Structures are given as C-alpha cells and as structure tokens.
Coordinates of C-alpha atoms in Angstrom, one line a residue:
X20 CA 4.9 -6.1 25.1
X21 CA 7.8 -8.1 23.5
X22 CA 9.6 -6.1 21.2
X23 CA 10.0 -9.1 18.3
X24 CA 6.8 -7.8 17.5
X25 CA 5.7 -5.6 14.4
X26 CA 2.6 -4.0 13.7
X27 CA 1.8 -3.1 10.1
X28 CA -0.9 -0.5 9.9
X29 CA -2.6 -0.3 6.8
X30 CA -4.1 2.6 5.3
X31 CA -5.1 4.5 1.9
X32 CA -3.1 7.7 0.8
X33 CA -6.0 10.7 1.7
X34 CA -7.6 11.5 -1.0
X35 CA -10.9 13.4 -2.1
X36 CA -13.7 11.3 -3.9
X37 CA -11.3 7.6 -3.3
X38 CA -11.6 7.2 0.5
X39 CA -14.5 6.2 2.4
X40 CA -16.6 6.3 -0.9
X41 CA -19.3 3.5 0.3
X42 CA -20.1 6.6 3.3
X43 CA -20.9 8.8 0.8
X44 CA -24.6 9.5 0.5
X45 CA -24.5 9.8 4.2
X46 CA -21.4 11.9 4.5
X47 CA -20.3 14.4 1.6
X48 CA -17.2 14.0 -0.4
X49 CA -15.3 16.0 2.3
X50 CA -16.9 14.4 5.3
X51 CA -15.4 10.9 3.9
X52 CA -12.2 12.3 3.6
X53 CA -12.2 13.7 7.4
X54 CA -13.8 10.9 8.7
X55 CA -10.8 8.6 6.7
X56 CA -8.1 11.0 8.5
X57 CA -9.3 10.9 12.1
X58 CA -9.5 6.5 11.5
X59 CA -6.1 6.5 10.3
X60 CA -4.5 9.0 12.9
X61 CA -6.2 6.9 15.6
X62 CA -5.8 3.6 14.6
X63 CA -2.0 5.0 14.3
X64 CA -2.1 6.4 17.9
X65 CA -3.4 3.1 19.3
X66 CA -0.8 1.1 17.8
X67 CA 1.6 3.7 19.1
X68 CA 0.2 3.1 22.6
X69 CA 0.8 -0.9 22.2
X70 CA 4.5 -1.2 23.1
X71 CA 5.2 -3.1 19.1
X72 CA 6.9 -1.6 16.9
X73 CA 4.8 -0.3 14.5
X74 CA 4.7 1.2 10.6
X75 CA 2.5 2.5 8.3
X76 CA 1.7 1.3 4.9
X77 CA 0.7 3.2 2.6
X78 CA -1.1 2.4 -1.3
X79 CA 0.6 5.8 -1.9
X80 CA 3.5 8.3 -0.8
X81 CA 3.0 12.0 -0.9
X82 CA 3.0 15.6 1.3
X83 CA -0.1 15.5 3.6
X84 CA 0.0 17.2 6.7
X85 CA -1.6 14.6 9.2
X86 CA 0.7 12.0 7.1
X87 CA 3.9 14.3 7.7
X88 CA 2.8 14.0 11.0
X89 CA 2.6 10.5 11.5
X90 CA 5.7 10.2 9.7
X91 CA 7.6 12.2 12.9
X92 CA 7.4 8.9 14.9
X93 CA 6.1 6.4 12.9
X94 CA 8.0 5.1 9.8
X95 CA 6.4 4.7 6.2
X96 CA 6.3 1.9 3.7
X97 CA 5.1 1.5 0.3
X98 CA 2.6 -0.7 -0.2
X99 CA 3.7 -3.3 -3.3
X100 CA 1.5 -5.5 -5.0
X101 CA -1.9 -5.7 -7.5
X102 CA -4.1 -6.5 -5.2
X103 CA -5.1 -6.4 -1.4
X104 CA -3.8 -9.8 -0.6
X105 CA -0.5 -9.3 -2.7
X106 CA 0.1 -6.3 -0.8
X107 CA -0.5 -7.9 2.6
X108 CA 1.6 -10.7 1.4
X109 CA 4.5 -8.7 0.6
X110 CA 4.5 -6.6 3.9
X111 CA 3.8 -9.7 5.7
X112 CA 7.2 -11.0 4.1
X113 CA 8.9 -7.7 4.5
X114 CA 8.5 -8.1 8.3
X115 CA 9.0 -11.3 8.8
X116 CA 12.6 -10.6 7.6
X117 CA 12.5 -8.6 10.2
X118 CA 10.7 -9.6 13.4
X119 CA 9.3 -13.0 14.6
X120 CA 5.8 -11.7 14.7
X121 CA 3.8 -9.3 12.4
X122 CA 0.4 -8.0 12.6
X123 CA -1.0 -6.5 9.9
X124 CA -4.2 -4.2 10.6
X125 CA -6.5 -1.8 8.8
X126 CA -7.5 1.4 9.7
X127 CA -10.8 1.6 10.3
X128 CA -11.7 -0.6 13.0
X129 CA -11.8 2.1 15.8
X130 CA -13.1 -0.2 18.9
X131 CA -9.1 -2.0 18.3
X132 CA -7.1 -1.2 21.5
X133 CA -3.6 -2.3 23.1
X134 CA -4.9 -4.5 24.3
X135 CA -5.8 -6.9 21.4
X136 CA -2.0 -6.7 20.1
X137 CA -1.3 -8.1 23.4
X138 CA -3.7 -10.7 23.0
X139 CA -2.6 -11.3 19.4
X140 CA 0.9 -11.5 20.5
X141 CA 0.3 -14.3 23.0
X142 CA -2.1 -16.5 20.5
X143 CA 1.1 -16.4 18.1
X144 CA 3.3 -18.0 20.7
X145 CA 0.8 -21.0 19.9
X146 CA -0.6 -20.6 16.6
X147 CA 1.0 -19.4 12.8
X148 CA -1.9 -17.4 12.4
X149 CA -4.0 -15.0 14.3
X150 CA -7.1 -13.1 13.3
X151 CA -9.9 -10.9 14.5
X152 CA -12.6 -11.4 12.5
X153 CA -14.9 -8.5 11.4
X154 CA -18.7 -8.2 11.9
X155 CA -19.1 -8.1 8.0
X156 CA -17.5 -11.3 7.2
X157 CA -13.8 -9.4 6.8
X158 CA -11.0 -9.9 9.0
X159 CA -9.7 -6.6 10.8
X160 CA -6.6 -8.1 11.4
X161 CA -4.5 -10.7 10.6
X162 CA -0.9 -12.2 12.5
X163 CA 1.7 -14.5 11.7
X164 CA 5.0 -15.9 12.3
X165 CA 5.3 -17.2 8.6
X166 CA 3.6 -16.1 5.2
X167 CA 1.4 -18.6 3.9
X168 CA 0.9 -17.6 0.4
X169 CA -2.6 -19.6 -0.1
X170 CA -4.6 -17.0 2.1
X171 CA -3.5 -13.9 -0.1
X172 CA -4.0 -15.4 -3.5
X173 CA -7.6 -15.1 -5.6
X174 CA -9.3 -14.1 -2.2
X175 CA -12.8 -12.3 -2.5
X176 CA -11.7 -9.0 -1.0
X177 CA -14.4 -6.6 0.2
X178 CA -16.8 -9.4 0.4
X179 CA -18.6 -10.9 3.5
X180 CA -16.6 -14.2 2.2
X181 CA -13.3 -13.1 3.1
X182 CA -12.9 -15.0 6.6
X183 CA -14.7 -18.2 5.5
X184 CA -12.3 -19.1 2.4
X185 CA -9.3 -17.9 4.6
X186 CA -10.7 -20.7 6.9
X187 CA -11.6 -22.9 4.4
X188 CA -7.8 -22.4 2.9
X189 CA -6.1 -23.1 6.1
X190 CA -8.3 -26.1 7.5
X191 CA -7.6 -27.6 3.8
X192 CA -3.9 -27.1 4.7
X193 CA -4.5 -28.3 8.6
X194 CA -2.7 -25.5 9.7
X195 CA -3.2 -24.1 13.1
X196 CA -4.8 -20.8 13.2
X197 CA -6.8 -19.0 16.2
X198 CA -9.6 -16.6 15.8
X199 CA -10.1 -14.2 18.3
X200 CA -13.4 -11.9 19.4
X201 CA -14.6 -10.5 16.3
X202 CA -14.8 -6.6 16.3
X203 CA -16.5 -4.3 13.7
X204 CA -15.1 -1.4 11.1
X205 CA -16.3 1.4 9.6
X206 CA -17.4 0.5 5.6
X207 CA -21.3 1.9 6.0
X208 CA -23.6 4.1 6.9
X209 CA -24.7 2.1 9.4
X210 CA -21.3 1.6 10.9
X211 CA -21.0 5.3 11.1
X212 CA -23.7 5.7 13.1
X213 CA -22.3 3.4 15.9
X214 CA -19.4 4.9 15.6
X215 CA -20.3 8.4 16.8
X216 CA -23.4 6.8 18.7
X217 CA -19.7 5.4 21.0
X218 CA -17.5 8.1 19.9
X219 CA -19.0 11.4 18.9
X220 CA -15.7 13.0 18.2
X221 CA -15.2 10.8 15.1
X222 CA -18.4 12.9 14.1
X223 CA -17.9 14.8 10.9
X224 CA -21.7 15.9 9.7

C-alpha cells in the first residue's frame, strides 16, 4: 500500500442515548452503545491492517477507555464543522495538505476490509473521486485527491438521496468520479440482524 495515502475514520464520541439511536427498540440504550464501540474499534483495526496511514475523527474529545486505546497507535482529530459534509470537507482539506490521497470512512460498515483501500487507492490514480456506495442510498466511503466543495454543501445527509445528488453534483460539473461495489452499514434493525447473522460476535442482546 503506498504510503501517500490517508485514511480518515470517522466516528461519534461514545455516548449513552446519542449513538446508534435508530437500533434502539431492538437493542436497549446500553446495547446501542456496545454495539457502537465494537463498529468503531473494528472499523479502526481494519484500517490499521491496510498499510495507510490512518486517523480517527472524532465529533468529540474526551477519556474513554476503548478511545484511550485507540489513541496508543492511532492519532486523533477534532472533527470541525456544522454539519456532516462541512466536517468531511474540512478533514478532507486537512489531509490533502498532507497526503496525495485521502479516504474518508465511517464506522459502521463492518463487511469493509483492506482490501477495498487497496482498491480505492488504485481507482484514485485515475479518478478525483472514489466512492463505495451503501445499500441505503448513503455512501460508506468517499476518496479524493482534491476537495470539491459542491459535494459537501446543502447535501441531504442520512437520506437514501445522498449518492444520487453527489452524482448528480459531479456529472453537472463533468468531473470524473468512479463508484465501486456498493457495501452495506449498520443504521437498522434489519442491518443488525445481518450483521450477527455474518458475525455473531458483534452480538450484543
């Protein structure tokens, strides 16, 4: 893996009742939050595992055990910004500054393995932007070798419209983008079920 790249691995702070909240229902307050600390820690691990560079981002900073963890080999940033996209934006440009290519991923698609930043990292030899689609009309990830600010801006986040205007935005623009195999992530009951259905050690009923 070349090691221009950066992987930016983005996650919220753990916290009770504000993680995983469309679970709960199915899972209890404190399954969310256990189910929201095992995606992180391995979504963390299998960037570790990919030969980039890697960091996590966090909406928040604080003392958390699995986070100090985390933080022995992997370094933390701040996320800045209002929104979802502004945040993305601004690590995006943040790493950029930095390395030729950055990938910025969530952390709750758990089917995501080295492999794909390998795969990610040879599409943006080609193309100024990379993405693997999600199931649910998201995008798991998302790679570039420059920040194009019309794909952050006024975006409907946590809709099943997310991948379509980004699309839309870029085909308007004619700018060369490359989707790759769309994966799924973990936002509902449903999901959960596939995942320990694949994974039962993610189980946390």
């Amino acid at each position: 893996m070349s090691k221009d790249s950066l992987i930016i691995q983005f996650a919220k702070f753990p916290r009770r009742g504000e993680v995983k909240t469309r679970l709960q229902g199915l899972l209890s307050e404190q399954g969310s939050y256990d189910l929201h600390i095992k995606l992180l820690t391995h979504a963390n691990q299998v960037a570790s595992n990919s030969g980039c560079h890697h960091i996590l981002a966090l909406d928040k900073l604080g003392q958390l055990d699995c986070i100090d963890s985390i933080a022995k080999h992997t370094p933390l940033l701040l996320q800045q910004g209002a929104d979802l996209g502004a945040k993305m934006q601004a690590a995006l440009s943040w790493g950029l500054n930095h390395y030729k290519k950055v990938i910025i991923v969530g952390s709750d698609c758990p089917v995501i393995e080295a492999f794909h930043y390998d795969e990610v990292c040879r599409a943006l030899d080609e193309y100024e932007q990379v993405f693997i689609p999600a199931q649910d009309g998201g995008y798991v990830l998302i790679a570039a070798t420059q920040v194009n600010p019309a794909i952050f801006s006024d975006i409907p986040w946590g809709t099943g419209d997310v991948m379509s205007e980004t699309k839309k935005r870029l085909n308007q623009q004619d700018k060369k983008f490359k989707c790759l195999a769309e994966l799924w992530d973990v936002d509902r009951p449903e999901d959960y079920q596939k995942l320990i259905a694949i994974h039962p050690h993610f189980n946390v009923l």
